[in-house]
CSV table of C-alpha atoms and ligand atoms in Angstrom, one decimal:
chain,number,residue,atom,x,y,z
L,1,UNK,CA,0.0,0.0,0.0
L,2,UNK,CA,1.0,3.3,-0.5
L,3,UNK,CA,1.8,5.7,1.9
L,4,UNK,CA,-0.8,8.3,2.0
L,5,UNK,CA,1.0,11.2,3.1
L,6,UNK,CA,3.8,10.1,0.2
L,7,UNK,CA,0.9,10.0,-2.3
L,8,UNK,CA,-1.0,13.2,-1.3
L,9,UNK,CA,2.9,14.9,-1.5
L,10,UNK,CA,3.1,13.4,-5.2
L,11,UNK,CA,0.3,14.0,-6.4
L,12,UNK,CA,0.5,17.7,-5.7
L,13,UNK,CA,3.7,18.0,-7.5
L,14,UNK,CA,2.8,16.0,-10.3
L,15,UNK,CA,0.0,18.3,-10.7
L,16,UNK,CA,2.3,21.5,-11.0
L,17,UNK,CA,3.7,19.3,-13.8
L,18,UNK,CA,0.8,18.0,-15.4
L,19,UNK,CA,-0.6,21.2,-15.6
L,20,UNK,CA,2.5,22.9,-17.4
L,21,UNK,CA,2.1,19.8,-19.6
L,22,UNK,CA,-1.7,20.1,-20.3
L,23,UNK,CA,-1.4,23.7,-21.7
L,24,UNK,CA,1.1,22.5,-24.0
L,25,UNK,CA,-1.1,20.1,-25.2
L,26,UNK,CA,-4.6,20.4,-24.3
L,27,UNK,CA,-4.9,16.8,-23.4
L,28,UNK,CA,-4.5,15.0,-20.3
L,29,UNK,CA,-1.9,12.5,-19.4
L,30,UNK,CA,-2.7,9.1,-18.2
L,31,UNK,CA,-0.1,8.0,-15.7
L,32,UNK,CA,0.1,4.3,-15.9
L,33,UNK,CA,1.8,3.8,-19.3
L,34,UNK,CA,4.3,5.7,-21.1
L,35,UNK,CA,2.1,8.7,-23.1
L,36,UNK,CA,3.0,11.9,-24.5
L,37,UNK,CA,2.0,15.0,-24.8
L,38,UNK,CA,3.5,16.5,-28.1
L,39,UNK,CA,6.9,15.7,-26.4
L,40,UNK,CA,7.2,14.9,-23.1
L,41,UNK,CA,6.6,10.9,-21.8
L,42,UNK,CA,6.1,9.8,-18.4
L,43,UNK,CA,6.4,6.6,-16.4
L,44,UNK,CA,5.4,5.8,-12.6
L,45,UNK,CA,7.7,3.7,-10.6
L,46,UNK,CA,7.2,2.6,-7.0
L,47,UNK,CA,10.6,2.5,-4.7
L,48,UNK,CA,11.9,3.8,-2.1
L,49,UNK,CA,8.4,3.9,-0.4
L,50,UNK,CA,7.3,6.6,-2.8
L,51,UNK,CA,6.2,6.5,-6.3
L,52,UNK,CA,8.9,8.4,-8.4
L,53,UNK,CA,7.6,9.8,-11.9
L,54,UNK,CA,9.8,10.5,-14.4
L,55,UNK,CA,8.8,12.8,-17.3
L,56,UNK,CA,10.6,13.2,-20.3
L,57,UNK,CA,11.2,15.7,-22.9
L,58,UNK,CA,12.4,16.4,-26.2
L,59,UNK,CA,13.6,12.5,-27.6
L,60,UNK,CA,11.4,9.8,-29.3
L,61,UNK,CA,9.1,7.4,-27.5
L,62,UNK,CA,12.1,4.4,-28.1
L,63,UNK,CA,14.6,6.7,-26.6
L,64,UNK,CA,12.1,7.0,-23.2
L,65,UNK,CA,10.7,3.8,-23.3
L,66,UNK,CA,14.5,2.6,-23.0
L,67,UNK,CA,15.2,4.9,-20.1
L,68,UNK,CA,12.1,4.0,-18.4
L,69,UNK,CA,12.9,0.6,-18.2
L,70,UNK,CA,16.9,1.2,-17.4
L,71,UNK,CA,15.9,3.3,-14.1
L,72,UNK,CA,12.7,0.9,-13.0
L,73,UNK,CA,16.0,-1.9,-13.1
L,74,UNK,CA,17.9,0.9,-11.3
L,75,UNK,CA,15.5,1.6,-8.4
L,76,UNK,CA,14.5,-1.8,-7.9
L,77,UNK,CA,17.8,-2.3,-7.3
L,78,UNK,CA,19.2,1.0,-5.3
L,79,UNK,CA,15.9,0.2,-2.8
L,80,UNK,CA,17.1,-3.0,-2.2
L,81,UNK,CA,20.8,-2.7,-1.8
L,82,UNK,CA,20.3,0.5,0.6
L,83,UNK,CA,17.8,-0.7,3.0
L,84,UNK,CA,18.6,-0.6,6.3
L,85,UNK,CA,17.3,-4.1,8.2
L,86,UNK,CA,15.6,-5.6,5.6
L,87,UNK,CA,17.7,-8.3,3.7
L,88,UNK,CA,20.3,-6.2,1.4
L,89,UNK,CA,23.7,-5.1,1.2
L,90,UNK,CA,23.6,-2.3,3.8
L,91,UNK,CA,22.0,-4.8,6.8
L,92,UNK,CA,24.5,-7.3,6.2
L,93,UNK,CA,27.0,-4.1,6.8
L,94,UNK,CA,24.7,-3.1,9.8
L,95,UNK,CA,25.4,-6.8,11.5
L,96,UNK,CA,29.3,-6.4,11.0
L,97,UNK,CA,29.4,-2.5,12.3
L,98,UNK,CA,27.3,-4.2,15.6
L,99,UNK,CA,30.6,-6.4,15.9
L,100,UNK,CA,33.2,-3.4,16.1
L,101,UNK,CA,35.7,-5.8,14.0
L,102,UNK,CA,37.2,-4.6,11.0
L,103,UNK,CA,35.5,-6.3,7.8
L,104,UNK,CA,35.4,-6.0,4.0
L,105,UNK,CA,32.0,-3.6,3.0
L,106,UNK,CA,29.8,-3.7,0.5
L,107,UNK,CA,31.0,-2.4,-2.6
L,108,UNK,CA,27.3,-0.8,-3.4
L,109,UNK,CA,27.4,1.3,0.0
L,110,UNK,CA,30.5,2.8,0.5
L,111,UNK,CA,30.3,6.0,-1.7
L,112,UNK,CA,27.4,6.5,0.3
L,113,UNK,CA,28.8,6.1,3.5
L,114,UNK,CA,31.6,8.1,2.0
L,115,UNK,CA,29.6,11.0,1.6
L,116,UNK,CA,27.3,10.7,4.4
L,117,UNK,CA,30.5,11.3,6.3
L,118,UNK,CA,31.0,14.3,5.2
L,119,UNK,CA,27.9,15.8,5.3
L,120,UNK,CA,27.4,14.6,8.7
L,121,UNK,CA,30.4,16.6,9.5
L,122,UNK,CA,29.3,19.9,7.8
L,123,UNK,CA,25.8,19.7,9.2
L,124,UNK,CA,27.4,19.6,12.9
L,125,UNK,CA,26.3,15.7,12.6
L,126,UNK,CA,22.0,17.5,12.8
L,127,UNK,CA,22.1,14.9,9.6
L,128,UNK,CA,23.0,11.8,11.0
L,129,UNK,CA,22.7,8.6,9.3
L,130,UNK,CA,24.2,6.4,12.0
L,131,UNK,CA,21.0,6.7,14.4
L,132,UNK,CA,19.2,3.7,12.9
L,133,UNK,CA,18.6,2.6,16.0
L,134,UNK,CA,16.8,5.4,17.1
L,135,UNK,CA,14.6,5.8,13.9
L,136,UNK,CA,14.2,1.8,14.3
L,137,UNK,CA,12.8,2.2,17.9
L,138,UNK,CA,10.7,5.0,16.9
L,139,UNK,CA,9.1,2.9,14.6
L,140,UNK,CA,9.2,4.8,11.6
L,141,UNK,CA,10.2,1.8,9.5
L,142,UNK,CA,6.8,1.6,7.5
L,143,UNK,CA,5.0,3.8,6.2
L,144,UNK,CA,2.0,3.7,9.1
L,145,UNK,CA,3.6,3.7,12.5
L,146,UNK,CA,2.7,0.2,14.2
L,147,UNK,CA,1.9,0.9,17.4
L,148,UNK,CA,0.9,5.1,17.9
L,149,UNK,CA,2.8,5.0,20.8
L,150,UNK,CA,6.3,7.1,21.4
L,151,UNK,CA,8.5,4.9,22.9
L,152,UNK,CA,9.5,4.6,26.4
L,153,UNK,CA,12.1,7.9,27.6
L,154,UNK,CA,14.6,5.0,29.2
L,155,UNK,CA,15.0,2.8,25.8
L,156,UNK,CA,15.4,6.7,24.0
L,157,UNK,CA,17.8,7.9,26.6
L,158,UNK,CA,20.1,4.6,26.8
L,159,UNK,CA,20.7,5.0,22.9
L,160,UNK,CA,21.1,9.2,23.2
L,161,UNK,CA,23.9,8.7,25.7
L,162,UNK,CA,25.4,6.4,23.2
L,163,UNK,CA,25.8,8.8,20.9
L,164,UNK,CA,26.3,7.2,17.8
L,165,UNK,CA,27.9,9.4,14.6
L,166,UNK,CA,29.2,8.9,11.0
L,167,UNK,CA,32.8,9.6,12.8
L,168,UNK,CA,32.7,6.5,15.1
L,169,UNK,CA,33.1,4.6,11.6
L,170,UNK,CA,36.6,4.5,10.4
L,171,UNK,CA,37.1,3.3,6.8
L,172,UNK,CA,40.8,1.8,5.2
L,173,UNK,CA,40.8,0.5,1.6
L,174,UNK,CA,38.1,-2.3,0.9
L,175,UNK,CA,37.3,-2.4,4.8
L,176,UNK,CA,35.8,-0.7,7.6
L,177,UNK,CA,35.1,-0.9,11.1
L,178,UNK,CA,32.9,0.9,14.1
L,179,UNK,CA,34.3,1.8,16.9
L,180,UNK,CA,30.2,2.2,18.7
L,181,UNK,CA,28.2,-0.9,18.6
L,182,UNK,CA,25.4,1.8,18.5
L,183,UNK,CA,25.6,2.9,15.1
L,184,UNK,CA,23.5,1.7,12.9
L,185,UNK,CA,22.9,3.0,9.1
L,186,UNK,CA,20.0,4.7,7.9
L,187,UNK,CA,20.6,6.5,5.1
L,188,UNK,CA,16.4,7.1,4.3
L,189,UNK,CA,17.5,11.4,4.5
L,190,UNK,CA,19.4,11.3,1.6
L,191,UNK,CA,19.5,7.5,-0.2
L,192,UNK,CA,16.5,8.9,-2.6
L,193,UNK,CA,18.5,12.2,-3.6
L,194,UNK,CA,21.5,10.5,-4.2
L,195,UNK,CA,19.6,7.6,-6.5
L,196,UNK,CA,18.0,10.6,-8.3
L,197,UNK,CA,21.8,11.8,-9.1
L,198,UNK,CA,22.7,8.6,-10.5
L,199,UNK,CA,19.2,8.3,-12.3
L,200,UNK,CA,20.0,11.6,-13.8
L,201,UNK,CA,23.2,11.1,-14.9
L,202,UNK,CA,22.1,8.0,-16.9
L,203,UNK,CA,19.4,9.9,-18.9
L,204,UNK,CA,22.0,12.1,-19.7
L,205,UNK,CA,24.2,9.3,-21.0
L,206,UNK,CA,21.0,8.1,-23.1
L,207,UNK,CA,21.1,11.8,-25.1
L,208,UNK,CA,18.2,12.5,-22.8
L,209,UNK,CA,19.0,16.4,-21.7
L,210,UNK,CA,15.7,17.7,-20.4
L,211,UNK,CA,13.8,15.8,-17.5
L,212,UNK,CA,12.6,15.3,-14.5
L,213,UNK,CA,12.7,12.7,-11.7
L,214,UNK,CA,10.0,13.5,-9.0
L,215,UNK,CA,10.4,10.7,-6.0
L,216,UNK,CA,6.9,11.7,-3.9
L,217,UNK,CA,8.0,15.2,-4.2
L,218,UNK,CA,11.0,15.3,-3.9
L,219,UNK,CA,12.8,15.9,-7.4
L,220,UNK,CA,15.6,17.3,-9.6
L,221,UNK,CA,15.3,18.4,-13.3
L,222,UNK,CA,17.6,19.0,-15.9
L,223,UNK,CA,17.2,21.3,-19.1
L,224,UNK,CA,13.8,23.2,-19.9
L,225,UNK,CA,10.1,21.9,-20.3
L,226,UNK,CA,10.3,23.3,-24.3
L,227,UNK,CA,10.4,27.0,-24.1
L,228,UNK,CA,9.8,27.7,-20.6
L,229,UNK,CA,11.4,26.2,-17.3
L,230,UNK,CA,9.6,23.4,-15.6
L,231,UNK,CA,7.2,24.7,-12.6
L,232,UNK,CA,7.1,22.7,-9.2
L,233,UNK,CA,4.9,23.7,-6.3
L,234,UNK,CA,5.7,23.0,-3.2
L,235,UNK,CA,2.9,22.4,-1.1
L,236,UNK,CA,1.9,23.3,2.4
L,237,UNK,CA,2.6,21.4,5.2
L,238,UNK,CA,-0.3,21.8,7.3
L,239,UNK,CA,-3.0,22.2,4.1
L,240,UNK,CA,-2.6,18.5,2.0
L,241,UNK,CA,-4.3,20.2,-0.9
L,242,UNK,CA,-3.0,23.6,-0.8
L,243,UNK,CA,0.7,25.0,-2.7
L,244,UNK,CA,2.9,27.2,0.1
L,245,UNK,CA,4.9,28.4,-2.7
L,246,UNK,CA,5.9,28.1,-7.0
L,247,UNK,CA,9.2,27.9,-8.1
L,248,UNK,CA,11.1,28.2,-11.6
L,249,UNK,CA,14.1,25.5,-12.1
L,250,UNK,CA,15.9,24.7,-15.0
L,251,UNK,CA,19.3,23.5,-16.3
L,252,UNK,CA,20.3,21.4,-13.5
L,253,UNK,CA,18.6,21.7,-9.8
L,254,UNK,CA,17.1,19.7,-7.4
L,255,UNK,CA,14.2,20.8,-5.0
L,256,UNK,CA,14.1,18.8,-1.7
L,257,UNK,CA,11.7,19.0,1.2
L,258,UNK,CA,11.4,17.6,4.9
L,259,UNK,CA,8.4,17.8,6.5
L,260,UNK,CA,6.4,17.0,9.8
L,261,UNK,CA,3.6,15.6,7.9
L,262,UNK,CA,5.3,12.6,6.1
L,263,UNK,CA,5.4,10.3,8.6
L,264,UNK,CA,3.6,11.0,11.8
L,265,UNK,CA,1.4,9.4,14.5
L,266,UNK,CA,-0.8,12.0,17.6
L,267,UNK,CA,-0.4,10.9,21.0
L,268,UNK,CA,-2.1,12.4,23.3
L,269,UNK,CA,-2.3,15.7,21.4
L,270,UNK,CA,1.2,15.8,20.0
L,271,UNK,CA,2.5,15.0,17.4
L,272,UNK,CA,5.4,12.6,16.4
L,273,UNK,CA,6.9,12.5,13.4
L,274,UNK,CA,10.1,10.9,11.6
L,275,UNK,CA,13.0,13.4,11.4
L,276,UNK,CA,15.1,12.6,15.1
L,277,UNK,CA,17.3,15.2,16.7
L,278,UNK,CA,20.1,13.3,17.3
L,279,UNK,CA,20.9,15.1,20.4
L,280,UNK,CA,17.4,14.5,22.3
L,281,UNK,CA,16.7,11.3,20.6
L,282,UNK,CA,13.0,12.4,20.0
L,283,UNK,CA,11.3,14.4,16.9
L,284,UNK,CA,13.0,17.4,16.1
L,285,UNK,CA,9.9,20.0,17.1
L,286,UNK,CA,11.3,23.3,15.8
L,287,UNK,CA,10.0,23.5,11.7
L,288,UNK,CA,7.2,21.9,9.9
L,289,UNK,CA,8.8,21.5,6.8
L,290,UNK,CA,12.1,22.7,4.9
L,291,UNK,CA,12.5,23.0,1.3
L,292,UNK,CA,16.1,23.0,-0.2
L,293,UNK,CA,17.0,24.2,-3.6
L,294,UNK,CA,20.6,22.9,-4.9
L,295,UNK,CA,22.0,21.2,-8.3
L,296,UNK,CA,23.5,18.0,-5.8
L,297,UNK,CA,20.3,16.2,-4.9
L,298,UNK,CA,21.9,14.2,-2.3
L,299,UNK,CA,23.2,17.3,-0.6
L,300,UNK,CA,20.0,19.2,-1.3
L,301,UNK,CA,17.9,15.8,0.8
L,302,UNK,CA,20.9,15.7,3.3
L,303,UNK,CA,20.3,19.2,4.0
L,304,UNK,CA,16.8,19.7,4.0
L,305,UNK,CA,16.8,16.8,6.8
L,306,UNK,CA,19.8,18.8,8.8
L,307,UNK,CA,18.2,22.2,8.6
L,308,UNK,CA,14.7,20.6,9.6
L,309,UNK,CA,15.9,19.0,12.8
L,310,UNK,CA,18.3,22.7,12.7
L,311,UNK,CA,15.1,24.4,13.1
L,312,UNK,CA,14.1,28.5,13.2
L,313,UNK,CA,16.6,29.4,14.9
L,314,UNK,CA,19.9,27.9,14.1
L,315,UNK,CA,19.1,27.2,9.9
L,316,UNK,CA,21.4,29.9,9.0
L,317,UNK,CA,24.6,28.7,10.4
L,318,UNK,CA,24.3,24.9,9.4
L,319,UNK,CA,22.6,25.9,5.8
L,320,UNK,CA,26.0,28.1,5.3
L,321,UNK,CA,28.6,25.4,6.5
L,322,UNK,CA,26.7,22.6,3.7
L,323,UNK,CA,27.0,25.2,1.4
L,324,UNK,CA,22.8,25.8,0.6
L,325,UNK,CA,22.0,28.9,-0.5
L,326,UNK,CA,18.4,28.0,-1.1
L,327,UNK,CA,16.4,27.3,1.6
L,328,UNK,CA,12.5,28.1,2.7
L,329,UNK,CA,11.3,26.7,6.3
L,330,UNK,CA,7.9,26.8,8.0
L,331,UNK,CA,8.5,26.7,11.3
L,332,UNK,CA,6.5,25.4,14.2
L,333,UNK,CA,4.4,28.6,14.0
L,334,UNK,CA,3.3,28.4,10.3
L,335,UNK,CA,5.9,31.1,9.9
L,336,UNK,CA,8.0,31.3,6.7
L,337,UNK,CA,11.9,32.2,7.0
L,338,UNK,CA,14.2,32.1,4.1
L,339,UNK,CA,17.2,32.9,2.0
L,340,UNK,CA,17.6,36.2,-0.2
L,341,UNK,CA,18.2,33.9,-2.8
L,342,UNK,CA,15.4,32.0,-2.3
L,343,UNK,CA,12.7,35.1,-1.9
L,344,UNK,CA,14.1,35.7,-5.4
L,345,UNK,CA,13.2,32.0,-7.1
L,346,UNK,CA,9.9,31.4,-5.4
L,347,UNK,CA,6.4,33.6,-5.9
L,348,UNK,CA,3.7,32.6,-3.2
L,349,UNK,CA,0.1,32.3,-4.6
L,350,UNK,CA,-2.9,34.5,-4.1
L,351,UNK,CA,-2.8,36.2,-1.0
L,352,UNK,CA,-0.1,35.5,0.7
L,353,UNK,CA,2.4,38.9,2.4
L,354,UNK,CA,5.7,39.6,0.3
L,355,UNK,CA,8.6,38.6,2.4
L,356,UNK,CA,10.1,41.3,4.5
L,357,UNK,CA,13.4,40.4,5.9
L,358,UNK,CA,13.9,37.1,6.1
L,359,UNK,CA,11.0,36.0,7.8
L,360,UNK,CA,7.3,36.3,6.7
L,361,UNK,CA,3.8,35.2,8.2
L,362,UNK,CA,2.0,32.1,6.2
L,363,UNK,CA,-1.7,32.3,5.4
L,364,UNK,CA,-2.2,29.4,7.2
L,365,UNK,CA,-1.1,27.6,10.4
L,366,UNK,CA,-2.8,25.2,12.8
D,401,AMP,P1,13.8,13.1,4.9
D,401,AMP,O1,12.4,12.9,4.5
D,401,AMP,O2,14.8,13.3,3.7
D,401,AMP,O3,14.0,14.3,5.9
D,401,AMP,O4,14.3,11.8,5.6
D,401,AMP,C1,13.7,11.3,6.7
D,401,AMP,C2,14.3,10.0,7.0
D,401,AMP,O5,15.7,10.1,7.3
D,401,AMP,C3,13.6,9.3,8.2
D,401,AMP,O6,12.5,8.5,7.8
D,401,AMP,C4,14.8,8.4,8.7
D,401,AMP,O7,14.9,7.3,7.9
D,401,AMP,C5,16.0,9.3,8.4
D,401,AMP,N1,16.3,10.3,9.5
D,401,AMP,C6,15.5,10.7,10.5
D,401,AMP,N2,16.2,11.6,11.3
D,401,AMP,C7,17.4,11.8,10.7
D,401,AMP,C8,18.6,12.6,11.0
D,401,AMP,N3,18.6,13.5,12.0
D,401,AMP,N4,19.7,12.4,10.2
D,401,AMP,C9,19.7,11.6,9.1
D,401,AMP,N5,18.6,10.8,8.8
D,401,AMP,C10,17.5,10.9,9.6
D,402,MG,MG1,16.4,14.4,3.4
């Protein structure tokens, strides 16, 4: 089943697109198959939890119809290799990091773990891939939480203290080691960004120079949609149907967001959602969503994560240190704050205030 929140998140998205796409056209798309509208082809794929479309412009249908069957083989097989305690390569690197011994890793993880290094690093270790255990016990692992309960402060507090990082992992040659049992890999804040990279770069390979690859909102494009660049809306986190804000991207960008509203049970009035601040151990409670805007997707979904859990008041320092000059957050308030870069590249519908400064009221905030 698909997640709802995942789908509702899509679906808003692919309408931005769809839209652009229909006044090219006039007709409507159908989703299932391959179709066209004068140009552009789509082609639905579920991984990674989500369902990722991928739109196509500007080559014949047996130039797509070859790339949408080369990244469905692709994704299967990223989703598989990368997930975290389900049978693939990264568990079976999970159960040797438990044993603190030095031993050969898969092949298929380690740029990842390369470059979760470093961004763990340069967000001040906010993104932090190595608290697996944390997510695990928070129960996050499927799309609807299992039990609605957060779990007890004890079992949170014993694996805080631990304080497991992306340093404690020490890497020589073909091997690598832990020196914390803790740690355990997750990399679900930035596996999907870095898959869209590689899924990019293959299209590119194919002569395929204008695109899009939209995992449940999440996305990067390359090149134009014909004469104009492609349109994404980013919606709002607190109002499934409703956009927050419109932006413009073309040549090479991705646009990432984290949000409170992905993944979330209520308990007792609260609510508890999926992105963990690794110093507390328990949702980060600062932001309802950030939106990232970078040509590096996996940096862009690293750093949306880190300046989520970052939250209103510290975004500035850790979105400078990544290197992200594009960032809009809600925070907890419903209030928007963001970049002067970013004020530039978005326009807010209907009747939302201009930004002053670098911090505006939303419409709308529960
Ligand atoms: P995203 O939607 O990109 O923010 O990713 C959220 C996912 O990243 C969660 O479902 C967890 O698998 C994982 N995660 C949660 N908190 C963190 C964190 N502080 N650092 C890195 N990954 C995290
Ligand atoms: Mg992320």
């Amino acid at each position: 089943m698909y997640p709802r929140n995942q789908l509702i998140k899509f679906f808003i998205i692919c309408l931005m697109l769809s839209l652009v796409s229909a006044c090219d056209s006039g007709a409507p798309t159908p989703a299932d198959k391959p179709e066209s509208d004068d140009r552009t082809f789509k082609h639905s794929i579920f991984s990674f939890g989500t369902l990722i479309e991928i739109s196509i412009y500007g080559v014949d249908l047996q130039t797509a119809e070859r790339a949408f069957e080369q990244l469905e083989m692709d994704f299967r097989y990223m989703h598989v290799t990368w997930h975290p305690w389900q049978r693939s390569a990264l568990s079976r690197d999970n159960k040797l990091i438990a044993t603190t011994e030095w031993f050969s890793d898969a092949p298929s993880v380690r740029p990842l773990i390369e470059i979760a290094k470093e961004l763990a690093v340069k967000s001040d270790h906010l993104f932090n891939p190595a608290i697996g255990k944390l997510i695990y016990l928070w129960g996050f692992k499927n799309a609807e939480h299992e039990t609605g309960i957060p779990p007890a402060a004890t079992d949170i507090e014993k694996l805080v203290v631990l304080n497991p990082r992306m340093d404690d992992l020490e890497l020589r040659e073909i091997q690598m080691r832990s020196n914390n049992p803790a740690v355990l890999i997750d990399l679900g804040g930035f596996a999907k960004g870095y898959g869209i990279n590689r899924s990019m770069e293959t299209l590119k390979t194919m002569g395929i120079n204008h695109a899009v690859i939209n995992a449940g909102g999440d996305l990067k494009v390359i090149g134009r949609h014909g004469n104009r660049p492609w349109r994404i809306g980013i919606r709002h986190p607190r109002i499934a149907d409703q956009v927050l804000a419109y932006v413009e991207v073309e040549g090479e960008e991705s646009v990432f967001t984290s949000g409170d509203y992905e993944r979330y049970f209520i308990y007792q009035d609260k609510r508890y959602h999926h992105i963990i601040d690794p110093r507390t151990g328990y949702p980060a409670n600062g932001s309802q969503s950030v939106t990232v805007i970078h040509a590096d997707a996996a940096l862009a979904d690293a750093a949306a994560t880190a300046l989520f859990v970052a939250g209103p008041s510290d975004w500035q320092r850790v979105a400078q240190s990544m290197g992200i000059e594009d960032v809009l957050l809600v925070d907890a308030n419903g209030e928007l704050h963001m970049t002067e870069s970013m004020r530039k590249k978005i326009q807010l519908p209907g009747n939302q205030p201009s930004a002053k400064n670098s911090s505006i009221k939303s419409t709308q905030a529960d």
